[in-house]
Tab-separated table of C-alpha atoms in Angstrom:
chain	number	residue	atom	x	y	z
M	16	UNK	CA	-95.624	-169.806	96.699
M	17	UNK	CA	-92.181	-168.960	94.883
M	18	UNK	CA	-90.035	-166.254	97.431
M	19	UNK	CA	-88.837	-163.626	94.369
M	20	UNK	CA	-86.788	-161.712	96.634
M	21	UNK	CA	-83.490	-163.384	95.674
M	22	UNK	CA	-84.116	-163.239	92.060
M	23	UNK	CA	-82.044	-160.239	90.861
M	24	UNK	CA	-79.062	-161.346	93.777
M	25	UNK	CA	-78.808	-164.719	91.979
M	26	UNK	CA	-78.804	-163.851	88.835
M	27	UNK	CA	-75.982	-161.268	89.838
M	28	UNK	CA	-74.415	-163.727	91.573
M	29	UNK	CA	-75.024	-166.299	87.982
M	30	UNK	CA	-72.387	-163.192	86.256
M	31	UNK	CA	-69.738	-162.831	89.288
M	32	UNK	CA	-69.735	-167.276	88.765
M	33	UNK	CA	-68.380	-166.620	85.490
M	34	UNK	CA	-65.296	-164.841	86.732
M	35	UNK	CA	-64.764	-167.789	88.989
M	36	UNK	CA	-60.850	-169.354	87.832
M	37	UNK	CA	-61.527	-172.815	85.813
M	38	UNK	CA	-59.510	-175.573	85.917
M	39	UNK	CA	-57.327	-174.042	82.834
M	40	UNK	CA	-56.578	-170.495	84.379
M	41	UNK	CA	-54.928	-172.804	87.282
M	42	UNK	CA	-53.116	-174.612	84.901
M	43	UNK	CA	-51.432	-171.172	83.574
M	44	UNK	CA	-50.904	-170.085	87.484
M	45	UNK	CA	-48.883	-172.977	87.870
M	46	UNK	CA	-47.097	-173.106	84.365
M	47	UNK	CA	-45.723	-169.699	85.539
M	48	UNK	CA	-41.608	-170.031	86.712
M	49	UNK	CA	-41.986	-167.435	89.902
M	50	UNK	CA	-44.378	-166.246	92.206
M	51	UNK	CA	-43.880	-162.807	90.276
M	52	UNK	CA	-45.293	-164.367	87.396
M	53	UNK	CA	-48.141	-165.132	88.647
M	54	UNK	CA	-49.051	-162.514	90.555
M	55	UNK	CA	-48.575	-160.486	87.109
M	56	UNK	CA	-51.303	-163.022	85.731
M	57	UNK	CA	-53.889	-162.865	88.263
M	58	UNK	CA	-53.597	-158.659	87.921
M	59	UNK	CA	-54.426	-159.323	84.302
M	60	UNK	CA	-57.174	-161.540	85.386
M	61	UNK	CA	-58.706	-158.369	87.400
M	62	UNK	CA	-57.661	-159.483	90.779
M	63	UNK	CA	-56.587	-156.693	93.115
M	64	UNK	CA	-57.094	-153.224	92.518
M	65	UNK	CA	-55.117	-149.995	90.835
M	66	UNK	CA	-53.583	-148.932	94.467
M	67	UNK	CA	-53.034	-152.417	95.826
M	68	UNK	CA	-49.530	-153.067	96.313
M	69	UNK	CA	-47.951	-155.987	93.974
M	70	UNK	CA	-47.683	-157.928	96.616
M	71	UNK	CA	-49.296	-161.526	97.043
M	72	UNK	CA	-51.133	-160.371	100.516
M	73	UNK	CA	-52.191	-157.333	99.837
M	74	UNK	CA	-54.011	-159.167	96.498
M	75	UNK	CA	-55.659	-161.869	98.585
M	76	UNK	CA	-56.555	-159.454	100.984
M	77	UNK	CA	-58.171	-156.921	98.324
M	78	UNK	CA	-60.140	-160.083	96.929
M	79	UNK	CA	-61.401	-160.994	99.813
M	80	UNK	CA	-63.072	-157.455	100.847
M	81	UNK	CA	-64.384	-157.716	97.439
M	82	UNK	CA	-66.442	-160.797	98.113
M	83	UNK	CA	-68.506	-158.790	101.008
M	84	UNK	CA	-68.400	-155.596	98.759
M	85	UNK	CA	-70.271	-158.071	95.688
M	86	UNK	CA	-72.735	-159.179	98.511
M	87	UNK	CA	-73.623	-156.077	99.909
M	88	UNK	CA	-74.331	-154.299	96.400
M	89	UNK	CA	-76.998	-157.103	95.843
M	90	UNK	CA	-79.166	-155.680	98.718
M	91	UNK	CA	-80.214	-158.943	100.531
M	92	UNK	CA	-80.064	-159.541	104.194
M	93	UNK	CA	-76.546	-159.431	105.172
M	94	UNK	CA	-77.363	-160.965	108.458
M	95	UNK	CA	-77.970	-164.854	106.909
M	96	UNK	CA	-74.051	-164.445	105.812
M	97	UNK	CA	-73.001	-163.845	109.696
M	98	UNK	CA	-71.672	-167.534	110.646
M	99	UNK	CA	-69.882	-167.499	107.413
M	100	UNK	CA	-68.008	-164.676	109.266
M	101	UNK	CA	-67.077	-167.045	112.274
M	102	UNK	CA	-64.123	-168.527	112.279
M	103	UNK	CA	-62.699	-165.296	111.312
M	104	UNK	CA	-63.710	-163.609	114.139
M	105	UNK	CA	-62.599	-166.394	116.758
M	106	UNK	CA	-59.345	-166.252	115.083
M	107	UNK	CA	-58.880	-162.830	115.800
M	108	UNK	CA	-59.691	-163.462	119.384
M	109	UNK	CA	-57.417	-166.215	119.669
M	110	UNK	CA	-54.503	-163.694	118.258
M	111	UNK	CA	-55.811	-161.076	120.273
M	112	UNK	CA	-55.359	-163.443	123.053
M	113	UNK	CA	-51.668	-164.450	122.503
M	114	UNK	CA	-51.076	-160.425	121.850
M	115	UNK	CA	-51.999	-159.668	125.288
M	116	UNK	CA	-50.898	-162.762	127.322
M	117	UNK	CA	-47.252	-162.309	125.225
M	118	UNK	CA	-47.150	-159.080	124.304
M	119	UNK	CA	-46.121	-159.875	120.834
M	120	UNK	CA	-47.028	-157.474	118.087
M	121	UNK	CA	-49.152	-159.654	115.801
M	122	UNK	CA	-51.290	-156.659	114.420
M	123	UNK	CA	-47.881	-156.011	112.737
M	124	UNK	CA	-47.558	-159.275	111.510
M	125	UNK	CA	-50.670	-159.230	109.540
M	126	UNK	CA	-52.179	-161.923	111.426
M	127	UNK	CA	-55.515	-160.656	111.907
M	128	UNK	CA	-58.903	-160.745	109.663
M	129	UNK	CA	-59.753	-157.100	108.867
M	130	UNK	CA	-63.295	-157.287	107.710
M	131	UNK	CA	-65.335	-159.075	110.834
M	132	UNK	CA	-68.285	-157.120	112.872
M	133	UNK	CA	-65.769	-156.710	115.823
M	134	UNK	CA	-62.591	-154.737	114.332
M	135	UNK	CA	-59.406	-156.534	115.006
M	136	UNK	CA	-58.400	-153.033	117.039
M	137	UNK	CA	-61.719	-153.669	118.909
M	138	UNK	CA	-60.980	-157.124	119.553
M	139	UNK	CA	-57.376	-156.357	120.943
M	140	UNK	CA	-59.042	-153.462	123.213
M	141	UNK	CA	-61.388	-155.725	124.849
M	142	UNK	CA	-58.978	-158.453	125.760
M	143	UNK	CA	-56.336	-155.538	127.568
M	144	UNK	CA	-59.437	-154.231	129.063
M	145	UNK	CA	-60.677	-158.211	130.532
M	146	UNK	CA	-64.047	-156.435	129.225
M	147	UNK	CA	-65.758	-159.853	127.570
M	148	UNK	CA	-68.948	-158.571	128.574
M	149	UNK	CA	-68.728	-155.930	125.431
M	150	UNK	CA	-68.434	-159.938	123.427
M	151	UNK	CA	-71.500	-161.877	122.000
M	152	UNK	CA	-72.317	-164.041	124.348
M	153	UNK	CA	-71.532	-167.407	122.070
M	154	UNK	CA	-67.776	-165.486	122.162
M	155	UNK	CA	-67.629	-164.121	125.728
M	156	UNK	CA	-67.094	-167.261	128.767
M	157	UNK	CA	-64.584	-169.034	125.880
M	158	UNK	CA	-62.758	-165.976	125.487
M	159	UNK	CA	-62.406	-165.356	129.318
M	160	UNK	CA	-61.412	-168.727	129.873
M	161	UNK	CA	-58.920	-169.285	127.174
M	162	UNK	CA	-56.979	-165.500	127.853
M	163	UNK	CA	-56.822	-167.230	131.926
M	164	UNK	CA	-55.199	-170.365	130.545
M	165	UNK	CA	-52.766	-168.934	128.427
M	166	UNK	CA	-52.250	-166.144	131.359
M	167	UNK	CA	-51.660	-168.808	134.232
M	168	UNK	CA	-50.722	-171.555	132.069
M	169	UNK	CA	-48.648	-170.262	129.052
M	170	UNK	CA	-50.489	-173.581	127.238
M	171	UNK	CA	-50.930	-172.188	123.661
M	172	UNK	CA	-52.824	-175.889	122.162
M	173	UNK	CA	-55.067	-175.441	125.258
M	174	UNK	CA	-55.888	-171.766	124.390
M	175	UNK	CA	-56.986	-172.456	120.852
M	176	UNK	CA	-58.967	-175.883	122.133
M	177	UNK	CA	-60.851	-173.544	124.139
M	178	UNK	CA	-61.486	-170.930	121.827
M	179	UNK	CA	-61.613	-173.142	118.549
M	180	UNK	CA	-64.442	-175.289	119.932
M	181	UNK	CA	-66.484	-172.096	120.989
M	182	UNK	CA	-66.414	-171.369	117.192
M	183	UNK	CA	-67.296	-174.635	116.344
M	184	UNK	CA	-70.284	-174.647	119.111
M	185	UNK	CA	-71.356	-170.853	117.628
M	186	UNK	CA	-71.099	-172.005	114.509
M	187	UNK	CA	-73.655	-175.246	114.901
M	188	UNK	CA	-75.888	-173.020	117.066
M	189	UNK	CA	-76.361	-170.711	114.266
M	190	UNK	CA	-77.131	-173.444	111.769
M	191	UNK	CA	-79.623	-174.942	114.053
M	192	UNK	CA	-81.467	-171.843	114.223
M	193	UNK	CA	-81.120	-170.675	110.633
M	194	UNK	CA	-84.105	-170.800	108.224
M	195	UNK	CA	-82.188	-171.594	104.969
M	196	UNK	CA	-81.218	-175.461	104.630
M	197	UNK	CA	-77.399	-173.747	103.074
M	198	UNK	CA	-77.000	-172.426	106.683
M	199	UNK	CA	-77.920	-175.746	108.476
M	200	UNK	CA	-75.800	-177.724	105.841
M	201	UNK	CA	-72.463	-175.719	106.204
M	202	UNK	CA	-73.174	-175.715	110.459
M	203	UNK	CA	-73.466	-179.273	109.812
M	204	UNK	CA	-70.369	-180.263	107.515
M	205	UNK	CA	-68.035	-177.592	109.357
M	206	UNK	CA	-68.664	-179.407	112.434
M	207	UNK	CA	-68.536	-182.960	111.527
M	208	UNK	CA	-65.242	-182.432	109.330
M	209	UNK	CA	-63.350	-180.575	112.068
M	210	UNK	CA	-64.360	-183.396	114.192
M	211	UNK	CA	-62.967	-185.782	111.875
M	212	UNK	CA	-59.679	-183.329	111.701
M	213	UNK	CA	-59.600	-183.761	114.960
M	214	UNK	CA	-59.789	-187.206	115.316
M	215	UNK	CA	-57.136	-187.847	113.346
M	216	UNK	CA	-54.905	-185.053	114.006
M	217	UNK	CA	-54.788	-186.199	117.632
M	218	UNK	CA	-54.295	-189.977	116.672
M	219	UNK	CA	-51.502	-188.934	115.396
M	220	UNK	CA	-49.858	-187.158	117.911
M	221	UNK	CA	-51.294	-189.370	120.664
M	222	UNK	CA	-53.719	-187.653	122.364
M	223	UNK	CA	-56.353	-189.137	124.677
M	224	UNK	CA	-60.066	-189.931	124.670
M	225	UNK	CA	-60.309	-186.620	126.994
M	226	UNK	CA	-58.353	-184.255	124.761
M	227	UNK	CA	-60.407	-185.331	122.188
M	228	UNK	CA	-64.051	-184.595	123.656
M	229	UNK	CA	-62.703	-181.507	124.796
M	230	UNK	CA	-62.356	-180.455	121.419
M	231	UNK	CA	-64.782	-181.926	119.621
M	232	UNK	CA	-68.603	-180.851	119.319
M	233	UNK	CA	-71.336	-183.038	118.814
M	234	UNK	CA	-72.961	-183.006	115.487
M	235	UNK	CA	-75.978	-185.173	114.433
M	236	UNK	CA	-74.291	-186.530	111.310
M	237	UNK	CA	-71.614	-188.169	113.830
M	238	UNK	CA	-70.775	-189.038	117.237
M	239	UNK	CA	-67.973	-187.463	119.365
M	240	UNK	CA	-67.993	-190.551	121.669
M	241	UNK	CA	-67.776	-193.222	118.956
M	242	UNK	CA	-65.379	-190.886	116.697
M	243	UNK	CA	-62.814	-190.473	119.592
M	244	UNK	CA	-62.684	-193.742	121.180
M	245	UNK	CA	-62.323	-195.108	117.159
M	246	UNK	CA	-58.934	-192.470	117.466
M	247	UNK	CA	-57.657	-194.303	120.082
M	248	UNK	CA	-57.867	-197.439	118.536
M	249	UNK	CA	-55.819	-196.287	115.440
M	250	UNK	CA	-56.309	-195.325	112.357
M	251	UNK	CA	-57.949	-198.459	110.766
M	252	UNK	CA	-60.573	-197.840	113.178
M	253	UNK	CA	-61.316	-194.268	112.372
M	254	UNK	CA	-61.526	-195.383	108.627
M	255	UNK	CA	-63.824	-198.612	110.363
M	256	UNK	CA	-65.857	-195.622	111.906
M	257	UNK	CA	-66.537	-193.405	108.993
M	258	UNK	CA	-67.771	-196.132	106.875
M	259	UNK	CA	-70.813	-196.202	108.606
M	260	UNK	CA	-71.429	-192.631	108.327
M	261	UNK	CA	-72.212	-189.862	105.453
M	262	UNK	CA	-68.123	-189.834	105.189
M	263	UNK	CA	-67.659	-192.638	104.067
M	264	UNK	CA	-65.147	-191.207	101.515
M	265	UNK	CA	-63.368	-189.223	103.985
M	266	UNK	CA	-62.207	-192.496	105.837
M	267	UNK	CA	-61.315	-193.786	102.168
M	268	UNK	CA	-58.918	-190.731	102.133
M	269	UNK	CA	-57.579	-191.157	105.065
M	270	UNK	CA	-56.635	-194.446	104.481
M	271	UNK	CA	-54.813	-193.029	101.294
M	272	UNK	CA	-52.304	-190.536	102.311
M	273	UNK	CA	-52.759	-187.245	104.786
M	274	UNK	CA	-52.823	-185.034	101.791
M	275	UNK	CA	-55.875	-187.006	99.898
M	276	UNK	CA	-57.220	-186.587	103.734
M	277	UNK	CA	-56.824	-182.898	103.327
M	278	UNK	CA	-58.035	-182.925	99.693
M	279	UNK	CA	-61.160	-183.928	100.926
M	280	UNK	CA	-61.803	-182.217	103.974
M	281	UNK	CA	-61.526	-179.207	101.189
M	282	UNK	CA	-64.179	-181.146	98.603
M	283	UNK	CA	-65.919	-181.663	101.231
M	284	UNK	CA	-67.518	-178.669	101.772
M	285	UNK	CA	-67.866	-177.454	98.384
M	286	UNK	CA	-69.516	-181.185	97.645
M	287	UNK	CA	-72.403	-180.063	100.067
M	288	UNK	CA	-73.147	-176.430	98.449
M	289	UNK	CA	-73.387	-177.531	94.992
M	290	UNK	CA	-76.719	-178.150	95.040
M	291	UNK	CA	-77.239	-175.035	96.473
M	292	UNK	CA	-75.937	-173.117	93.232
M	293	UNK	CA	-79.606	-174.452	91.131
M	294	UNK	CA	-81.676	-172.516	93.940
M	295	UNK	CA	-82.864	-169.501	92.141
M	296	UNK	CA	-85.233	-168.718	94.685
M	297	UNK	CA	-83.284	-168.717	97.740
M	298	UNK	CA	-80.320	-167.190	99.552
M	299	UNK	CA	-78.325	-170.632	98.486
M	300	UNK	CA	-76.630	-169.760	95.202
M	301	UNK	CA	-75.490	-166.529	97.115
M	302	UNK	CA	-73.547	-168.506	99.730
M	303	UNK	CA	-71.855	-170.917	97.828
M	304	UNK	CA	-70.623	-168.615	95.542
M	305	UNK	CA	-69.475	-166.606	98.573
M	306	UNK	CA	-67.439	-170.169	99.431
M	307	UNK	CA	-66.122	-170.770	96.461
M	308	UNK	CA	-64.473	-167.620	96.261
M	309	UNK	CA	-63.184	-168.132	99.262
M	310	UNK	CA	-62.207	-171.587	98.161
M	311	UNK	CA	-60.372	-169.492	95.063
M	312	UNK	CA	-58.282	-167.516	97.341
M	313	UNK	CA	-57.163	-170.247	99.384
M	314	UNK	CA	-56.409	-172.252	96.383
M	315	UNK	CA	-54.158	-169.374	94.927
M	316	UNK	CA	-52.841	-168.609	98.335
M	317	UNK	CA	-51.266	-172.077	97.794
M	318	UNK	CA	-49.784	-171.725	94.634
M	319	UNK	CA	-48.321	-168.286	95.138
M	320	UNK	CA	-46.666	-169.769	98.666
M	321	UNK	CA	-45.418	-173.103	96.590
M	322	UNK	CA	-44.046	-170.953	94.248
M	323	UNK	CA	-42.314	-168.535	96.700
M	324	UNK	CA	-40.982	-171.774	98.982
M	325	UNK	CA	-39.545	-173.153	95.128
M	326	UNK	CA	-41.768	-176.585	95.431
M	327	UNK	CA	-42.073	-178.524	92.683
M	328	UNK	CA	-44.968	-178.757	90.498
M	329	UNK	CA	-46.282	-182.003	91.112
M	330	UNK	CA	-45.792	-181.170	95.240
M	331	UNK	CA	-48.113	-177.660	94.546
M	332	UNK	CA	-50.683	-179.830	92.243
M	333	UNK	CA	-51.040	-182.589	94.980
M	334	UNK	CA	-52.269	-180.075	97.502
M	335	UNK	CA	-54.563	-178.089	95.134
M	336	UNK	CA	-55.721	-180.861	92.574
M	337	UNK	CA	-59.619	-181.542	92.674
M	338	UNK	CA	-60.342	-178.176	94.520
M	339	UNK	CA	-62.113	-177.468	90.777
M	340	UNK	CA	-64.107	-179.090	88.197
């Protein structure tokens, strides 16, 4: 029997796809001279909104709150888009964290996600207080643990190992529970890619088997135990590694260049929800569109900063090239 229930969201969400920036309105962002310029063209595009400031973070801010305030007006379940919402959170407990243990003002410094179920105010409350309890539990022993390291230790890598592989562990519990196959595929792919970030992040700055299963989580599309000990060996045996796996293409990147690593750690994801975007009948179409826009952002985040740092074309296009089709 055919589940209706999504079809008015999706074909919303069909509408909102076709304000989604094609391959030619990046081509004009980047054929602007200044980062003024192109903020002036994304306004005229609709992005932002009469009382944001002209300002390239409070534009990419304002787009990002509308992304939730699309998804809400369609009326579905808001609770299937809660992992999506993850790594946002844990972010804001790992700068909550460093707050605290430093007492640096990072609320000033705009380093916090606004729109997450636990208010970045909340968030810095609860770590003053010690009062994890008042955490979800997936959130709560990593966040005790991580604010005692940095306390006692001052180690801030070791703080965000603790607290990034929490995320990553909520994150794959959540898509092992989920109904919807878009859930268990993005649990999946987040997982195995920041694995494979991992891996080769810490090859390169010569980290050991231990640091690396301490950061890792397993995954069912790869092992942690195979995928770190092929780190130690080098590089050729990473790429050796992958080619047995479902990315395959990843190690083909790697062996490339770091940036056509990157590249495809950022394909990567969008790759898996494509299919997703032909379910008219599910929740699908209404995540991956949430991801691409997401994927938008950060891919005019880029530009604006290459444009602001005076990079040269051709150094902006190799970090954002093949983001779109």
């Amino acid at each position: 029997m055919i589940d209706t229930k999504y079809t008015y969201a999706v074909a919303r969400i069909r509408a909102l796809e076709t304000a989604l920036f094609t391959s030619a309105t990046l081509d004009q962002l980047m054929a602007c001279q200044t980062e003024e310029q192109c903020l002036q063209l994304i306004q005229e595009k609709g992005w932002g909104g009469a009382d944001t400031p002209v300002n390239a973070e409070a534009i990419l801010t304002r787009e990002q709150e509308k992304i939730w305030e699309n998804i809400k007006d369609l009326g579905v379940d808001m609770s299937v888009f809660d992992v999506l919402s993850y790594p946002n959170m844990f972010h804001n407990l790992k700068a909550a964290i460093k707050d605290v243990c430093t007492e640096e003002n990072g609320r000033a410094m705009n380093i916090y996600y606004d729109d997450t179920a636990i208010s970045p105010e909340e968030m810095l409350e609860i770590v003053r207080s010690k009062d994890f309890s008042r955490l979800p539990k997936y959130m709560a022993g990593a966040a005790k643990e991580a604010y005692e390291t940095l306390l006692h230790t001052r180690d801030g890598q070791l703080c965000d190992v603790i607290v990034d592989k929490a995320a990553l562990e909520a994150i794959y519990a959540a898509g092992r529970e989920a109904k919807d196959s878009i859930i268990k595929d993005y649990a999946e792919s987040t997982v195995a890619i920041a694995d494979i970030k991992i891996a080769v992040r810490s090859q390169k700055t010569a980290k050991n088997m231990d640091f690396m299963k301490r950061a890792m989580v397993e995954c069912e599309s790869l092992s942690v135990a195979q995928l770190s000990k092929a780190a130690v060996g080098g590089i050729d045996a990473i790429v050796e590694y992958l080619s047995g796996t479902a990315y395959a293409e990843g190690g083909k990147a790697i062996a490339e260049s770091m940036s056509a690593f990157e590249r495809w750690c950022d394909n990567r994801m969008m790759e898996t929800m494509q299919p997703q975007k032909y379910q008219s009948f599910s929740v699908g179409p209404l995540v991956a569109y949430v991801l691409a826009r997401e994927n938008e952002i950060k891919t005019v985040r880029i530009i604006l900063s290459g444009k602001r740092s005076g990079l040269s074309d051709d150094s902006i296009r190799e970090r954002v090239r093949e983001m779109y089709v």
